[in-house]
Short mmCIF file of C-alpha atoms in Angstrom, two decimals:
data_model
loop_
_atom_site.label_atom_id
_atom_site.label_comp_id
_atom_site.label_asym_id
_atom_site.label_seq_id
_atom_site.Cartn_x
_atom_site.Cartn_y
_atom_site.Cartn_z
CA MET A 1 38.27 32.85 -9.20
CA LEU A 2 38.26 29.44 -10.89
CA CYS A 3 40.53 28.89 -13.85
CA VAL A 4 39.21 27.18 -16.95
CA SER A 5 40.61 23.82 -15.89
CA GLU A 6 38.67 24.05 -12.59
CA ALA A 7 35.33 24.76 -14.26
CA VAL A 8 32.60 22.15 -14.14
CA LYS A 9 33.29 19.59 -16.80
CA PRO A 10 30.54 18.93 -19.34
CA VAL A 11 28.65 15.66 -19.15
CA ARG A 12 30.34 13.11 -21.34
CA ARG A 13 28.37 11.75 -24.26
CA GLY A 14 28.57 8.20 -22.91
CA ASP A 15 27.16 9.28 -19.54
CA ALA A 16 24.24 11.08 -21.17
CA ARG A 17 23.50 8.04 -23.32
CA ARG A 18 23.60 5.81 -20.24
CA GLU A 19 21.20 8.10 -18.37
CA ARG A 20 18.76 8.10 -21.29
CA TRP A 21 18.90 4.29 -21.47
CA THR A 22 18.32 3.98 -17.72
CA SER A 23 15.35 6.33 -17.94
CA HIS A 24 13.99 4.42 -20.93
CA ARG A 25 14.24 1.09 -19.12
CA ALA A 26 12.50 2.51 -16.04
CA GLN A 27 9.66 3.82 -18.20
CA ARG A 28 9.28 0.50 -20.03
CA HIS A 29 9.37 -1.32 -16.69
CA ARG A 30 6.45 0.82 -15.45
CA GLU A 31 4.55 0.24 -18.68
CA PHE A 32 4.89 -3.53 -18.36
CA VAL A 33 3.73 -3.45 -14.74
CA ASP A 34 0.75 -1.35 -15.89
CA ALA A 35 0.00 -3.99 -18.52
CA ALA A 36 0.21 -6.74 -15.89
CA LEU A 37 -2.29 -4.86 -13.72
CA ARG A 38 -4.70 -4.59 -16.66
CA VAL A 39 -4.35 -8.33 -17.28
CA LEU A 40 -5.10 -9.02 -13.61
CA GLU A 41 -8.18 -6.81 -13.73
CA ALA A 42 -9.49 -8.50 -16.86
CA ALA A 43 -8.52 -12.15 -16.35
CA GLY A 44 -8.16 -12.74 -12.61
CA PRO A 45 -5.16 -13.52 -10.38
CA GLY A 46 -3.81 -16.35 -12.54
CA LEU A 47 -1.20 -14.15 -14.20
CA LEU A 48 0.16 -15.38 -17.56
CA MET A 49 3.31 -13.89 -19.11
CA ASP A 50 1.90 -14.42 -22.62
CA SER A 51 -1.11 -12.30 -21.71
CA VAL A 52 1.05 -9.55 -20.23
CA ALA A 53 3.23 -9.43 -23.35
CA ALA A 54 0.16 -9.29 -25.60
CA GLU A 55 -1.40 -6.53 -23.49
CA ALA A 56 1.84 -4.54 -23.65
CA GLY A 57 2.07 -5.05 -27.42
CA VAL A 58 5.43 -6.81 -27.36
CA SER A 59 6.73 -10.33 -27.87
CA LYS A 60 7.40 -12.48 -24.82
CA PRO A 61 11.20 -12.37 -25.38
CA VAL A 62 11.02 -8.56 -25.13
CA LEU A 63 9.13 -8.84 -21.84
CA TYR A 64 11.79 -11.22 -20.53
CA ARG A 65 14.45 -8.59 -21.16
CA TYR A 66 12.89 -6.61 -18.34
CA PHE A 67 11.68 -9.45 -16.10
CA SER A 68 13.83 -12.57 -16.03
CA ASP A 69 10.82 -14.72 -15.13
CA LYS A 70 7.31 -14.56 -13.65
CA THR A 71 8.80 -14.30 -10.16
CA ALA A 72 10.46 -11.01 -11.09
CA LEU A 73 7.19 -9.64 -12.47
CA ILE A 74 5.30 -10.62 -9.32
CA GLN A 75 7.95 -8.91 -7.23
CA ALA A 76 7.45 -5.75 -9.30
CA LEU A 77 3.69 -6.02 -8.74
CA ASP A 78 4.38 -6.45 -5.02
CA GLU A 79 6.33 -3.19 -5.12
CA ARG A 80 3.52 -1.42 -6.94
CA ALA A 81 0.95 -2.81 -4.49
CA SER A 82 2.90 -1.40 -1.55
CA HIS A 83 2.82 2.08 -3.10
CA ILE A 84 -0.88 1.87 -3.93
CA LEU A 85 -1.86 0.68 -0.45
CA LEU A 86 0.32 2.99 1.59
CA ASP A 87 -0.31 6.07 -0.56
CA GLN A 88 -4.03 5.61 0.13
CA LEU A 89 -3.91 4.42 3.72
CA MET A 90 -1.20 6.39 5.48
CA PRO A 91 -2.64 9.89 4.86
CA ALA A 92 -5.87 8.74 6.50
CA ILE A 93 -4.03 7.21 9.46
CA GLU A 94 -1.81 10.26 9.92
CA ALA A 95 -4.49 12.93 9.38
CA ALA A 96 -5.07 15.49 12.15
CA THR A 97 -8.84 14.91 12.07
CA PRO A 98 -11.29 13.93 14.83
CA PRO A 99 -10.62 10.33 15.84
CA ARG A 100 -13.93 8.85 14.74
CA ILE A 101 -13.46 10.30 11.25
CA ARG A 102 -9.88 9.11 11.28
CA VAL A 103 -10.97 5.56 12.04
CA ARG A 104 -13.66 5.55 9.35
CA ASP A 105 -11.42 7.12 6.70
CA SER A 106 -8.59 4.67 7.43
CA VAL A 107 -10.91 1.68 7.11
CA GLY A 108 -12.42 3.22 3.99
CA ALA A 109 -9.01 3.75 2.39
CA TYR A 110 -8.08 0.10 2.87
CA PHE A 111 -11.36 -1.18 1.46
CA ALA A 112 -11.08 1.21 -1.49
CA VAL A 113 -7.70 -0.30 -2.45
CA ILE A 114 -8.80 -3.94 -2.27
CA ASP A 115 -12.04 -3.07 -4.06
CA GLU A 116 -10.20 -1.37 -6.92
CA HIS A 117 -7.45 -4.01 -7.16
CA PRO A 118 -9.00 -7.29 -5.95
CA ASN A 119 -7.03 -9.58 -8.25
CA LEU A 120 -3.75 -7.92 -7.33
CA TYR A 121 -4.61 -8.59 -3.68
CA TRP A 122 -5.51 -12.22 -4.38
CA LEU A 123 -2.35 -12.75 -6.43
CA LEU A 124 -0.19 -11.66 -3.49
CA ALA A 125 -2.38 -13.53 -0.99
CA ARG A 126 -1.92 -16.74 -3.00
CA GLN A 127 1.83 -16.21 -2.96
CA ALA A 128 1.64 -15.81 0.84
CA ASN A 129 -0.26 -19.10 1.16
CA SER A 130 2.03 -21.01 -1.20
CA GLY A 131 5.36 -19.56 -0.12
CA GLY A 132 5.94 -18.32 -3.66
CA PRO A 133 7.54 -15.05 -4.83
CA GLY A 134 6.34 -12.11 -2.78
CA SER A 135 5.07 -14.53 -0.12
CA ASP A 136 5.86 -12.10 2.69
CA ALA A 137 4.09 -9.14 1.08
CA ILE A 138 0.74 -9.36 2.90
CA GLN A 139 2.36 -9.89 6.30
CA ARG A 140 4.85 -7.11 5.63
CA TYR A 141 2.04 -4.66 4.83
CA ARG A 142 0.12 -5.75 7.92
CA ASP A 143 3.15 -5.19 10.12
CA PHE A 144 3.86 -1.78 8.60
CA VAL A 145 0.28 -0.58 9.00
CA ALA A 146 0.06 -1.99 12.53
CA THR A 147 3.25 -0.14 13.46
CA ALA A 148 1.83 3.13 12.14
CA LEU A 149 -1.44 2.54 13.98
CA SER A 150 0.37 1.73 17.21
CA VAL A 151 2.00 5.17 17.10
CA VAL A 152 -1.40 6.84 16.63
CA ILE A 153 -3.11 4.81 19.35
CA GLY A 154 -0.16 5.29 21.69
CA GLU A 155 -0.47 9.06 21.29
CA TYR A 156 -4.15 8.96 22.15
CA LEU A 157 -3.61 6.72 25.17
CA ALA A 158 -0.86 8.98 26.48
CA ARG A 159 -3.01 12.09 26.01
CA LEU A 160 -5.81 10.38 27.92
CA GLY A 161 -3.47 9.48 30.75
CA LEU A 162 -3.74 5.74 30.02
CA ASP A 163 -1.04 3.11 29.63
CA PRO A 164 0.33 3.38 26.06
CA GLY A 165 1.59 -0.20 26.32
CA ALA A 166 -1.78 -1.34 24.99
CA ALA A 167 -1.16 0.43 21.67
CA GLU A 168 0.79 -2.34 19.92
CA PRO A 169 -1.58 -5.27 20.60
CA TRP A 170 -4.57 -3.04 19.82
CA ALA A 171 -3.01 -1.96 16.53
CA HIS A 172 -2.26 -5.53 15.44
CA GLY A 173 -5.74 -6.64 16.47
CA ILE A 174 -7.38 -3.85 14.48
CA THR A 175 -5.20 -4.59 11.44
CA GLY A 176 -6.10 -8.28 11.54
CA LEU A 177 -9.79 -7.45 11.93
CA VAL A 178 -9.78 -5.15 8.89
CA GLN A 179 -7.82 -7.60 6.72
CA SER A 180 -9.92 -10.65 7.55
CA THR A 181 -13.16 -8.73 7.07
CA GLY A 182 -11.82 -7.39 3.78
CA GLU A 183 -11.13 -10.89 2.48
CA TRP A 184 -14.60 -12.04 3.55
CA TRP A 185 -16.15 -9.08 1.75
CA LEU A 186 -14.13 -9.64 -1.44
CA ARG A 187 -15.41 -13.22 -1.59
CA ARG A 188 -19.04 -12.54 -0.67
CA ARG A 189 -19.89 -8.98 -1.77
CA SER A 190 -23.09 -9.37 0.26
CA MET A 191 -23.20 -5.63 0.97
CA ASN A 192 -21.79 -2.52 -0.64
CA ARG A 193 -18.44 -1.03 0.31
CA ALA A 194 -19.87 1.89 2.27
CA GLN A 195 -21.86 -0.49 4.47
CA VAL A 196 -19.00 -2.81 5.33
CA VAL A 197 -16.71 0.16 6.03
CA GLU A 198 -19.29 1.63 8.39
CA TYR A 199 -19.79 -1.66 10.24
CA VAL A 200 -16.06 -2.24 10.72
CA ALA A 201 -15.49 1.38 11.77
CA GLN A 202 -18.34 1.15 14.29
CA LEU A 203 -16.81 -1.97 15.83
CA ILE A 204 -13.39 -0.36 16.18
CA TRP A 205 -14.85 2.88 17.51
CA ALA A 206 -16.95 1.03 20.11
CA ALA A 207 -13.74 -0.41 21.58
CA LEU A 208 -11.94 2.93 21.47
CA SER A 209 -14.93 4.65 23.04
CA GLN A 210 -14.60 2.33 26.04
CA LEU A 211 -11.12 3.74 26.57
CA GLN A 212 -12.61 7.20 26.31
CA ALA A 213 -15.14 6.36 29.02
CA GLU A 214 -12.47 4.86 31.27
CA ALA A 215 -10.47 8.07 30.94
CA GLY A 216 -13.49 10.05 32.13
CA ILE A 217 -14.09 11.80 28.81
CA ALA A 218 -17.77 12.41 28.09
CA ALA A 219 -19.29 10.53 25.15
CA GLY A 220 -19.94 13.71 23.17
CA GLN A 221 -16.46 15.08 23.74
CA GLN A 222 -13.77 14.59 21.12
CA TRP A 223 -10.44 12.95 21.84
CA PRO A 224 -7.49 15.29 21.37
CA SER A 225 -6.16 15.00 17.84
CA PRO A 226 -2.36 14.92 17.42
CA PRO A 227 -0.74 17.38 15.03
CA ALA A 228 -0.18 16.33 11.43
CA ARG A 229 3.17 14.65 10.85
CA PRO A 230 5.66 15.57 8.12
CA GLY A 231 5.63 13.48 4.98
CA ARG A 232 6.91 9.94 5.39
CA THR A 233 9.70 8.34 3.41
CA ALA A 234 9.56 4.72 4.57
CA ARG A 235 7.09 2.37 2.91
CA ALA A 236 6.80 -1.17 4.20
CA GLY A 237 10.53 -1.32 4.76
CA ARG A 238 11.41 0.22 1.38
CA SER A 239 12.40 3.63 0.16
CA GLY A 240 9.66 5.99 -0.94
CA GLY A 241 8.31 6.56 -4.41
CA ASN A 242 5.13 7.30 -6.29
CA VAL A 243 2.40 4.88 -7.15
CA GLY A 244 3.64 4.80 -10.68
CA SER A 245 7.17 3.82 -9.69
#
């Protein structure tokens, strides 16, 4: 039996105050990133700190208490973008669904994200081209998605009795195809999203179907689907979190 002195000590008032302040800052940080996203949606990828402060309803000095400069805000937007993209894309990649549906849904998830957040994408793409803050974001996301795809493709190849060594180059090729087509579509908008998703998915599936034929699997027969995986914690080399983090 514990004596009174061994009982759990109450939280000190200073600790509780510190925890409330930390929580408050995290909430305000999210609110300012939300405001920056709204500015991007309304005004394009040329992000202005004055506009973000006005959208958030604060003075610019208040905004700078949370983000030391524009670079810090772009890095926070980079973080948010990683959550948005991977929260949409990875469930489709990891789903235990028939492979053709899996391909189409994965392509569709990517195009949905860039369609809903085009100026966020272009902001980060410009940083990649200029070597500015967040310049490695696009490549980092490509590498992360390609790695996840290589696991999926490797599983299929192994189940078909084929060399899984092809999985990594295939995954990077598919990722590059989807990204470059996505940028073309964002600029041109010459067809609707459902159409471009279907065309890209058909192209990927045609290549995968050739593997199916080489493995002696009939055209109407489904590839074996791997079991669903447990929830992931890694996101583009960072710890997990929700979209609103």
